[in-house]
XYZ file of C-alpha atoms in Angstrom:
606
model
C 137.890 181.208 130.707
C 139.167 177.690 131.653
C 141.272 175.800 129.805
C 138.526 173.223 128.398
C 137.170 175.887 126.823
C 140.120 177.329 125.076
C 140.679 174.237 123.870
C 137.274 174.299 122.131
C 137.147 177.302 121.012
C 141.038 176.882 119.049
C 139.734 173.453 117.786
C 136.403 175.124 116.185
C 138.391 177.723 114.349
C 141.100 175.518 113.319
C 138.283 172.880 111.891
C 136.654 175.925 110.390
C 140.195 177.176 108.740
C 140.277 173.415 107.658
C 137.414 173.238 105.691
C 136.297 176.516 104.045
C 139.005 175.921 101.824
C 137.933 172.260 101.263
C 134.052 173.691 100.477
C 135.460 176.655 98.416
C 137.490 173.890 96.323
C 134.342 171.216 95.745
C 131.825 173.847 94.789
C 134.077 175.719 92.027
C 132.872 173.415 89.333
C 128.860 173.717 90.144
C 129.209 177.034 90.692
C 131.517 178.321 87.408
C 129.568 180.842 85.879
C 129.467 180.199 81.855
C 127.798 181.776 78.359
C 125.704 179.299 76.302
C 124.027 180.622 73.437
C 123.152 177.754 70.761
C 120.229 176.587 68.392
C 119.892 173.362 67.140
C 123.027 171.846 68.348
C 123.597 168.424 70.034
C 124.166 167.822 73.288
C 127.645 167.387 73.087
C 128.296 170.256 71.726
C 126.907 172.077 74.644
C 128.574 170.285 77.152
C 132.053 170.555 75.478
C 131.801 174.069 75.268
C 130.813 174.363 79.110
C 133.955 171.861 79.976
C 136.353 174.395 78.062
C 135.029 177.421 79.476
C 134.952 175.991 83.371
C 138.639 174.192 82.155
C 136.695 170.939 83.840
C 135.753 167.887 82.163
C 132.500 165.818 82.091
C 132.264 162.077 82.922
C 128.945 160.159 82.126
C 127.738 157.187 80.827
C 126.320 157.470 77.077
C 123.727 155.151 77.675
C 121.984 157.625 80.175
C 122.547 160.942 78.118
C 122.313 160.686 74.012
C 124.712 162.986 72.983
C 123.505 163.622 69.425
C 120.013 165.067 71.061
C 119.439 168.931 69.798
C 118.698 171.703 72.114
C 118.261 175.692 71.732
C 119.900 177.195 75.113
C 120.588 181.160 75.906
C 122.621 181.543 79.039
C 124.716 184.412 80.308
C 126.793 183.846 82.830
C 125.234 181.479 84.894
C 126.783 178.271 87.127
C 126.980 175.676 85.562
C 124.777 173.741 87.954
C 121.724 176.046 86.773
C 122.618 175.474 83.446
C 123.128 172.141 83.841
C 119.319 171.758 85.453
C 117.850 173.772 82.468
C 119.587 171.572 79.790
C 118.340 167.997 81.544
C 115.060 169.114 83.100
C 116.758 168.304 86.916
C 116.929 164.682 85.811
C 120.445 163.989 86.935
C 122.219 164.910 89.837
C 125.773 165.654 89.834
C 129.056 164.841 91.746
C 132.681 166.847 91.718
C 135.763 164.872 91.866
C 138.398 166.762 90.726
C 138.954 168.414 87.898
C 135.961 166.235 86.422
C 131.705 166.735 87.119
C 130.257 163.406 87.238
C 126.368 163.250 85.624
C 124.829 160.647 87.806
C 120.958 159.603 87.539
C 118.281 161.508 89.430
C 117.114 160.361 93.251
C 114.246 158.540 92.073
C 110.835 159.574 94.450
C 109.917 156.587 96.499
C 106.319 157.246 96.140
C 103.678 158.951 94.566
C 100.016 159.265 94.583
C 97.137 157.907 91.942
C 93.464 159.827 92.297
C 90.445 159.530 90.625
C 86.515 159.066 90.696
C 84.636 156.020 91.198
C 81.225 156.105 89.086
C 78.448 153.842 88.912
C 78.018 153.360 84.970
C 74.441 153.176 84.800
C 73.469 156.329 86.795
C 76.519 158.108 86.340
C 76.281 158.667 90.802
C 79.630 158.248 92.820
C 80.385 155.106 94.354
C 81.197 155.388 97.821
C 83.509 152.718 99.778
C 84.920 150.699 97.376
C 87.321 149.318 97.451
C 90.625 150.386 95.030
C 93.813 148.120 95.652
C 96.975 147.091 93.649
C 97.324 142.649 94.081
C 101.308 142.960 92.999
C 101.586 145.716 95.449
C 99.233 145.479 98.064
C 98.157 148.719 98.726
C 94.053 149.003 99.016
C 92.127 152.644 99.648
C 88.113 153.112 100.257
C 86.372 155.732 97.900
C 84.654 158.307 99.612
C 81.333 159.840 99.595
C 81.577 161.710 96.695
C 83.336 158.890 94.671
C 86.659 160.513 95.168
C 90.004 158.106 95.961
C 93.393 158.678 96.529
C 96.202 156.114 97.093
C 99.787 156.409 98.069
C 101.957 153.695 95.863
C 105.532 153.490 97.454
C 107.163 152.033 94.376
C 107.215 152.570 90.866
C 107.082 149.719 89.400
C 105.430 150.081 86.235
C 102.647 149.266 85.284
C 100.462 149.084 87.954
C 97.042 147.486 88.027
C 94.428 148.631 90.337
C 91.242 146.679 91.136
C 87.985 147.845 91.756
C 85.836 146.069 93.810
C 82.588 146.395 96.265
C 80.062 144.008 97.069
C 76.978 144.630 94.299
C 79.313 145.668 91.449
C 81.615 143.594 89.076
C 85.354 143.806 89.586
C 86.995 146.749 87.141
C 90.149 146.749 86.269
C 92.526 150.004 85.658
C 96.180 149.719 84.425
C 98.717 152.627 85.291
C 101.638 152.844 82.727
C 103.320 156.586 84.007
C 102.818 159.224 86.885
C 101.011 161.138 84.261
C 98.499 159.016 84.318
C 97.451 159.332 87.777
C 94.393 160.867 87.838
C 91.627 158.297 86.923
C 87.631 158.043 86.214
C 86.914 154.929 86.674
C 82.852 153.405 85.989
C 81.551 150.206 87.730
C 79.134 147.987 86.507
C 76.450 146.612 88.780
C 75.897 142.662 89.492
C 73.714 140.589 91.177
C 75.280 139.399 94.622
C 76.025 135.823 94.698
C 76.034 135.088 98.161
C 79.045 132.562 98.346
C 79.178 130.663 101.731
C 83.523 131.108 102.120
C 82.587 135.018 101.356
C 79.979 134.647 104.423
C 81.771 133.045 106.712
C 85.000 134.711 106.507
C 83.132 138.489 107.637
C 81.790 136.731 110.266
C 84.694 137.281 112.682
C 84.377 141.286 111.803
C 80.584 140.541 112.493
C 80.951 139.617 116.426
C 80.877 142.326 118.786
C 84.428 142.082 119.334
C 85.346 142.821 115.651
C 82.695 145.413 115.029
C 84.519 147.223 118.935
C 87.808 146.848 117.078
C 87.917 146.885 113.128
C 86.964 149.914 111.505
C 83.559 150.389 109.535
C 85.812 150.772 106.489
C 88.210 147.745 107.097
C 85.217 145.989 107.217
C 84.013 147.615 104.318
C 86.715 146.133 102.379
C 87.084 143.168 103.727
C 83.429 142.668 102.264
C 84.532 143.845 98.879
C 87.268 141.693 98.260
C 86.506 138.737 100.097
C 87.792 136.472 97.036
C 91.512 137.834 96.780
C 94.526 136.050 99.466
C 97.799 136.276 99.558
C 100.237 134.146 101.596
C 103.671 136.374 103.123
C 106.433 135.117 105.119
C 105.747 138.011 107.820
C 103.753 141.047 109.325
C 103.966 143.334 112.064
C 101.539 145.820 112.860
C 100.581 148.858 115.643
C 96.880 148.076 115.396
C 94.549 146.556 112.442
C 95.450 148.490 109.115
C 98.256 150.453 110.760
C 101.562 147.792 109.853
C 103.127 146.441 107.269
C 100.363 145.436 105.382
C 97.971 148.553 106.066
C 94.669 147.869 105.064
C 95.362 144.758 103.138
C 96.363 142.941 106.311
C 93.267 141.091 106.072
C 93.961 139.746 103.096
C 97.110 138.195 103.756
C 97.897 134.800 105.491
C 101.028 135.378 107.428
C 104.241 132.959 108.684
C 105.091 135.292 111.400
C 102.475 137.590 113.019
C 103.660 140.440 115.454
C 100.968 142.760 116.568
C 101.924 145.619 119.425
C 97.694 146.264 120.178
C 96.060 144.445 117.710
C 96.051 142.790 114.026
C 94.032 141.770 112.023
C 95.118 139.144 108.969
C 93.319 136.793 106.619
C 95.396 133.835 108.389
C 98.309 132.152 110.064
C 100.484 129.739 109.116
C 102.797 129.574 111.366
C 102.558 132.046 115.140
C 101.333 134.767 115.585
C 101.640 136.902 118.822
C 99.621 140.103 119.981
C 99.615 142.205 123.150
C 96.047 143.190 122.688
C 94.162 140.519 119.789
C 94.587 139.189 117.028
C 91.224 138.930 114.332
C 91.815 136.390 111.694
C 89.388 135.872 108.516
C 90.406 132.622 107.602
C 92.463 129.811 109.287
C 94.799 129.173 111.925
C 97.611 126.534 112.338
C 99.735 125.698 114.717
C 100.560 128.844 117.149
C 97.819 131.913 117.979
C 98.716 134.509 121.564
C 97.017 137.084 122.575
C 96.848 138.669 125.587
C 93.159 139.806 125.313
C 91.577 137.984 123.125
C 91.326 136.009 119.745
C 88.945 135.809 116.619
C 89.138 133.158 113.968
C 86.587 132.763 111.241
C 88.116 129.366 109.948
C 89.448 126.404 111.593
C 91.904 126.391 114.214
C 94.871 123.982 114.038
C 97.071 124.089 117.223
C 97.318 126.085 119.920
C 95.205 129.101 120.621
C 95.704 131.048 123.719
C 94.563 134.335 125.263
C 94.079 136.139 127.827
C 90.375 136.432 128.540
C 88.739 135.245 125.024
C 89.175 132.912 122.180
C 86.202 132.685 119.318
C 86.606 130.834 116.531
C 83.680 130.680 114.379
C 84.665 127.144 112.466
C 86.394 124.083 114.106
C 89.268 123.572 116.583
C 91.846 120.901 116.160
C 94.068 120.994 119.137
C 93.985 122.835 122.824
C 92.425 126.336 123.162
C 93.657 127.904 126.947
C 91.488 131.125 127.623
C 91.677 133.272 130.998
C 87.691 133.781 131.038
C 86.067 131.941 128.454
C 86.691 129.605 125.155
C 84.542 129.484 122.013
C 84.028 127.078 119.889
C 80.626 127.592 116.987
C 81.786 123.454 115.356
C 83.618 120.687 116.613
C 86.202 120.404 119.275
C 89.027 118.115 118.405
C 91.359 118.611 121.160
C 91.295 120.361 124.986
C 89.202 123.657 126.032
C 90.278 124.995 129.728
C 88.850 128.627 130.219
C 88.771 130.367 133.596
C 84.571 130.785 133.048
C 83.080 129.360 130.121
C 83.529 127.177 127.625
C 81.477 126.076 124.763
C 81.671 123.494 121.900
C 78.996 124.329 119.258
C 79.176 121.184 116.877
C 80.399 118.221 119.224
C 83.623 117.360 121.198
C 86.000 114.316 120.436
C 88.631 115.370 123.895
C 88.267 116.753 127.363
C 86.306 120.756 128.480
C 87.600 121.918 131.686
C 85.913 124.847 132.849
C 86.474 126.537 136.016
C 82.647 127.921 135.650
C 80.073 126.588 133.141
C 80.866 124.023 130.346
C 78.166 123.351 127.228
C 78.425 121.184 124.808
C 76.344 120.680 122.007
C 75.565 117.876 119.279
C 77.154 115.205 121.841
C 81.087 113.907 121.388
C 83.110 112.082 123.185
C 85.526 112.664 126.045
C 85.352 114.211 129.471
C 83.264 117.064 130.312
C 84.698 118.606 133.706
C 83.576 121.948 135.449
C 83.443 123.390 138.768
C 79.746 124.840 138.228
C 77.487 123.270 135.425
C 78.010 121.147 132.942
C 75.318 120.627 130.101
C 75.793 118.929 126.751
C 73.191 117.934 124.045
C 73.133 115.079 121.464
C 74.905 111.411 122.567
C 77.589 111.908 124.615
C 80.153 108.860 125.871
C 82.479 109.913 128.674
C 82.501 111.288 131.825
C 80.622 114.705 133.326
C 82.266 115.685 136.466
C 80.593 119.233 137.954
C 80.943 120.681 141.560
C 77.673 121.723 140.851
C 75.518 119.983 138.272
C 75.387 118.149 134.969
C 72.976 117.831 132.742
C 72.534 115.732 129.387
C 69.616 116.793 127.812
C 69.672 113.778 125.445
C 71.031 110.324 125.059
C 74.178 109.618 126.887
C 76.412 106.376 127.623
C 78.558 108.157 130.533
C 79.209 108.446 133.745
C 78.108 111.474 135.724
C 79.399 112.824 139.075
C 78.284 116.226 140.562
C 78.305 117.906 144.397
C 74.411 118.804 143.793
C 72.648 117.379 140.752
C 72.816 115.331 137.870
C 70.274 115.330 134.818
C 69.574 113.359 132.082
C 67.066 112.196 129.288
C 68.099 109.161 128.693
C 71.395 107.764 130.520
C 73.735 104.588 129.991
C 76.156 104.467 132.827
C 76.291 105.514 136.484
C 74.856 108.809 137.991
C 76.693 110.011 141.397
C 75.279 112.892 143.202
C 73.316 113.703 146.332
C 70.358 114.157 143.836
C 70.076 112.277 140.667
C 67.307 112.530 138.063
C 67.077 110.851 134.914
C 63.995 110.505 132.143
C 64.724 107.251 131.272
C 67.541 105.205 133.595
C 69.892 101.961 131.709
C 72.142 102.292 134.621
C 72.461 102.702 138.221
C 71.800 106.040 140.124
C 73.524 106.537 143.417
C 72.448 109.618 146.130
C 70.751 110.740 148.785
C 67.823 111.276 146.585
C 67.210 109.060 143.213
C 64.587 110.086 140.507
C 63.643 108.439 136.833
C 60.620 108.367 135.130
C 61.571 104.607 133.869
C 64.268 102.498 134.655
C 65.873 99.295 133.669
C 68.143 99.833 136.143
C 68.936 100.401 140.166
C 68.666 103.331 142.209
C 70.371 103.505 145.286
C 69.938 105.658 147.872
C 67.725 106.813 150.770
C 64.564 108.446 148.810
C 64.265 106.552 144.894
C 61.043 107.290 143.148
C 60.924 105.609 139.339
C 57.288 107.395 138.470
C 56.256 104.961 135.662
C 56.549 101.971 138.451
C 55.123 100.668 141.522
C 56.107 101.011 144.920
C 55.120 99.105 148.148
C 53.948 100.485 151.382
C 54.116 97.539 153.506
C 52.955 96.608 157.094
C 54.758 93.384 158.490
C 55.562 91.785 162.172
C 58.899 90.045 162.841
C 60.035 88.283 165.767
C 62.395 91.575 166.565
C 59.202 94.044 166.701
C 55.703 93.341 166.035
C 54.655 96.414 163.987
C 56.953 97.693 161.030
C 56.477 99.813 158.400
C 58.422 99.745 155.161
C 58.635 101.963 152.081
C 59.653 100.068 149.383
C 60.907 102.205 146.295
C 61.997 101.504 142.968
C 61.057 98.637 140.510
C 60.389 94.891 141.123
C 63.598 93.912 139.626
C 65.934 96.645 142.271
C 64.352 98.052 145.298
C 65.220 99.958 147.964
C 63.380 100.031 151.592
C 62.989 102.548 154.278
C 61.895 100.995 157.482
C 60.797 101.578 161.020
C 59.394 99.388 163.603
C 58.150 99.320 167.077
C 56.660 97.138 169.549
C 54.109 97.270 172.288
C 55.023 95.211 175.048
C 55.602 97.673 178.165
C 58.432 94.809 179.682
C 59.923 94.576 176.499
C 60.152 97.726 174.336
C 61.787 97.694 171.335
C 62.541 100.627 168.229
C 63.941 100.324 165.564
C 64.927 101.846 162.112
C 67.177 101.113 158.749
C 67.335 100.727 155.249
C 67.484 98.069 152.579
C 66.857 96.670 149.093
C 65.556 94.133 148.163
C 64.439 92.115 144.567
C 61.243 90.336 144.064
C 60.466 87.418 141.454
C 57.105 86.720 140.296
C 57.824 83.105 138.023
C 53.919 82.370 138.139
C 51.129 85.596 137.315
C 50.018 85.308 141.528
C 52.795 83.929 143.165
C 56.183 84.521 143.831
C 59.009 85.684 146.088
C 61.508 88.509 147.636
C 64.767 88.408 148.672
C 66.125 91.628 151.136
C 68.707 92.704 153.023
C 68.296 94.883 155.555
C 70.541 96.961 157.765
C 68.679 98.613 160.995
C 69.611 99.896 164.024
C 68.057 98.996 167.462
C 66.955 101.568 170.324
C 67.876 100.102 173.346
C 67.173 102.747 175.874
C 70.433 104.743 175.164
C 70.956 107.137 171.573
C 74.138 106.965 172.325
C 74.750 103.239 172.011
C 72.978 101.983 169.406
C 73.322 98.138 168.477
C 73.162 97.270 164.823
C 71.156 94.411 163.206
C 71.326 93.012 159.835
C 68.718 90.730 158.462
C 68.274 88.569 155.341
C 64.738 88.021 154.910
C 62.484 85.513 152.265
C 59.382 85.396 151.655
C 56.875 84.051 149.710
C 54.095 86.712 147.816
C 50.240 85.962 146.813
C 48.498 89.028 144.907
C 45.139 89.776 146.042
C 43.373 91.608 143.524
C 45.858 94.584 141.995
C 46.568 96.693 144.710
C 47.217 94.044 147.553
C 50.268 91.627 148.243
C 50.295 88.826 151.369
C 53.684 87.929 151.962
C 55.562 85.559 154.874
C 58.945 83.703 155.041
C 61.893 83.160 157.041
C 65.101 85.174 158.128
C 68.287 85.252 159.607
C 69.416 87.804 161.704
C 72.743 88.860 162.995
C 72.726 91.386 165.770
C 75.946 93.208 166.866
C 75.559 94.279 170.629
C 79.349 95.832 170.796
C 78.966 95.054 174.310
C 75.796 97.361 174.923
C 73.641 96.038 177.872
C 69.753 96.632 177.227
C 68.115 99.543 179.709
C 65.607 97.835 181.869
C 62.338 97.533 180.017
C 63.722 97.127 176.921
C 64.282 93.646 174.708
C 67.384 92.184 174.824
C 69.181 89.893 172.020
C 69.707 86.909 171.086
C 65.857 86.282 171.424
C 64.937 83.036 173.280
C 62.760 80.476 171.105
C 64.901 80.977 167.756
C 67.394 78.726 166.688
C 70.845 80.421 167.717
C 73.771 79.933 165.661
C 77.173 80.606 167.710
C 79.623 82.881 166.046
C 82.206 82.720 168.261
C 81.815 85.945 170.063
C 80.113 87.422 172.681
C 79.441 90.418 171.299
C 77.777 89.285 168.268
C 75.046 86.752 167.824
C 72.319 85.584 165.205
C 68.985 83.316 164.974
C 66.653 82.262 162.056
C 63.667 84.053 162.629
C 60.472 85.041 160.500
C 58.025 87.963 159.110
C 54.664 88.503 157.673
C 52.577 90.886 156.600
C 50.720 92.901 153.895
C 52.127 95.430 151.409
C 49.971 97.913 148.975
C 50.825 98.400 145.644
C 50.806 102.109 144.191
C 52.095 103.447 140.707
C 51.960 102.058 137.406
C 50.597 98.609 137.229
């Protein structure tokens, strides 16, 4: 044996030498046997006679023992903690200290239990889930099927009034004055539901597939059955919903301070609360609300609201709402959405949606409205739309709307920017590779712009540059745009050519009139790869011949930009001899006054 263990071995014994002596001493009051044998007599009396045969003496305070009480006691030699027990019912407990017992009052139980039936009072059948709760206490159990309850109350605090509620029945109240009256029948009356909107609204968050995955069928239960009662507490903490500090009354309490490990569920915060998991709330939200899943309001939010991958709230949102996959809103948006996915405002947006996916708006707003998919809103809208890959206002808007693919839109006020644009009815202008409106008061600019309740011009017209050309002229009289080719037959003098323009045309008398375009075309000059550009200004005047046909000549000016490109043999060359030439003061770059004439047919609405 080493020495370390000598050493503990010596020190055990002497510690056990130490204190037998020390135990022997402090139990020889309790444990004094002594002969009672009285009828009738006080108190006292007995406990005198017990202090003089244990040589002892008692110390207690009158006001918990009354000393003039009368008792009958037979006792033969037994301790004087047994007799002690049988005098006082184990009321008291007892400490030595010295040569004097101490009474002391009884360890009171921390808890107990209250049972009973639930009955319905006009069939006499048991009630099953109701709900049984203390307000002052906030403890809450569920009947079961056969009517039966039982709930744990952790202090007693008497009296204690229980409430019976469930959804169909009147409220029933039970008072509790003593443990012995813990066993309970209580009948309910039945009522007529009123359905009160608050009462509907606030089970809607347990209603979404989210709260039905997550809250019990009997927190839900409850919630149902005493949608009417709140409470407001500085704090909660919780596991998950009904397992915290609350239990099952956590949804009826609005909370400063919200800690929940998986989940909780509360009737409100007003101040942060913070889950790992989710957090459901019944009623409203201010100020702070994290989650690292998700988050379920039923009221209004006001603040900040962020989660993981979801955020519902059923009412209103008054500040910015950050969600990993996708934000949900069923009213208005006062504030900022940004969700990874999807975001939606249900009632109208006064603030800015950025959505990494799809963002839909409905009853209209104000703001910006910025995705990288799709963007739709309903109702009037004023703002901005920006998608990467198309918006779409399927009502009145005063905005401006910029997309990679398409824009859309019933009736638009502003400026449409995408390689296609289509838009019902067009205030604005519409700028893309392809333009569409069914009316417009506006311009659409672009290669290909079709307004269907207008007319368009295909138009057949000579020019000193090439004696055949054909132009498609699209778009209304007021803004036009023109596709145009041309050609000529000369085999000494070839010329091609192709561009675009727009043009306006005024009609001051019900025949006559004018045009004004500017064109930008490009001339083939024997070579694709060096191709001269010419722009023209052309004027003419217009005579309508019947409804379909329009005769048109005027002048032009022309200014054609060789950048020192020679002309392949055959081919025309420029400045054209004939015209008037006006000198620029380069080489490289000359013009003339020139003319055209020709014939255009009118197609569309007249």
């Amino acid at each position: 044996m080493n020495q370390n263990s000598i050493f503990r071995t010596v020190l055990g014994l002497a510690v056990i030498l130490v204190m037998n002596p020390c135990r022997s001493f402090a139990q020889q009051i309790l444990n004094k046997p002594v002969d009672i044998s009285v009828k009738g007599q006080p108190v006292s009396a007995v406990l005198k006679t017990m202090s003089e045969q244990g040589k002892f003496y008692f110390s207690y305070n009158s006001n918990l023992i009354a000393g003039d009480s009368l008792v009958t006691l037979n006792v033969s030699r037994q301790p004087v903690r047994q007799v002690l027990d049988q005098l006082f019912y184990n009321r008291f407990q007892y400490k030595e200290k010295g040569d004097y017992l101490i009474i002391l009052p009884g360890v009171k139980e921390k808890s107990f239990h209250i049972s009973g039936l639930i009955l319905d009072d006009e069939t006499g059948k048991p009630v099953d889930y109701a709900s049984v709760y203390s307000r002052q206490l906030l403890v809450s159990t569920l009947s079961e099927d056969d009517g039966g309850f039982r709930l744990r109350i952790k202090e007693r605090a008497f009296p204690i009034y229980l409430t019976v509620s469930k959804v169909g029945y009147g409220d029933t109240t039970m008072v509790i004055n003593s443990t012995e009256e813990s066993a309970r029948t209580m009948r309910i009356q039945p009522k007529a539901v009123d359905l009160d909107p608050l009462i509907v609204r606030y089970s809607e968050g347990e209603s979404t597939w989210l709260g039905r995955l997550f809250l019990s069928q009997r927190l839900r239960a409850q919630s149902r059955n005493i949608g009417r009662f709140f409470v407001a507490l500085p704090y909660q903490a919780s596991l998950t919903p009904g397992l915290g500090t609350h239990g099952r009354m956590s949804g009826q309490v609005v909370n400063k301070f919200s800690l929940n490990v998986a989940g909780g569920y509360t009737a409100g915060v007003n101040g942060v609360e913070i889950a790992g998991g989710f957090n459901i709330s019944k009623e409203n939200v201010r100020y702070v609300q994290l989650a690292g899943a998700f988050n379920v309001v039923s009221g209004h939010v006001n603040g900040v609201q962020i989660a993981g991958f979801s955020n519902n709230v059923l009412d209103s949102l008054h500040g910015v709402q950050i969600s990993g996959f996708s934000g949900m809103v069923r009213k208005h948006v006062d504030g900022v959405q940004v969700s990874g996915f999807l975001s939606r405002a249900g009632g109208g947006i006064a603030g800015a949606q950025i959505t990494g996916a799809i963002g839909l708006i409905r009853n209209g707003g104000h703001g910006a409205q910025i995705s990288g998919g799709y963007n739709q809103v309903r109702g009037v809208f004023e703002g901005v739309q920006i998608a990467g890959a198309a918006n779409n206002a399927r009502d009145s808007v005063r905005a401006t709307q910029i997309s990679g693919g398409l824009n859309m839109a019933r009736n638009i006020r502003g400026v449409q920017l995408a390689p296609f644009n289509y838009a019902k009815v067009m205030r604005g202008v519409q700028i893309g590779m392809i333009n569409i409106a069914d009316s417009s008061a506006g311009a659409s600019i672009g290669l290909i712009n079709i307004i269907r309740k207008s007319t368009s011009n295909i138009t057949v017209y000579a020019t000193e540059v090439a004696p055949v050309n054909v132009a498609w002229k699209m778009g209304t009289h007021k803004f036009y745009s023109l596709l145009i080719v041309g050609t000529g037959f000369s085999g000494a003098e070839k010329v091609r050519t192709f561009g675009a323009g727009i043009g306006r045309e005024f009609f001051p008398f019900r025949k006559t009139g004018f045009f004004v375009e500017l064109l930008s075309q490009n001339v083939y000059q024997g070579d694709w790869e060096k191709i001269p550009s010419l722009s023209r200004l052309q004027i003419a005047a217009t005579y309508k011949v019947g409804r379909h046909f329009l005769l048109f000549a005027g002048p032009s000016y022309s200014v054609f930009d060789s950048d020192g490109i020679e002309a392949k043999k055959g081919y025309k060359s420029f400045p054209l001899s004939g015209y008037p030439n006006i000198d620029l003061g380069s080489k490289k770059v000359t013009s003339w006054i020139g003319w055209q004439a020709g014939i255009s047919w009118r197609y569309g609405k007249l």
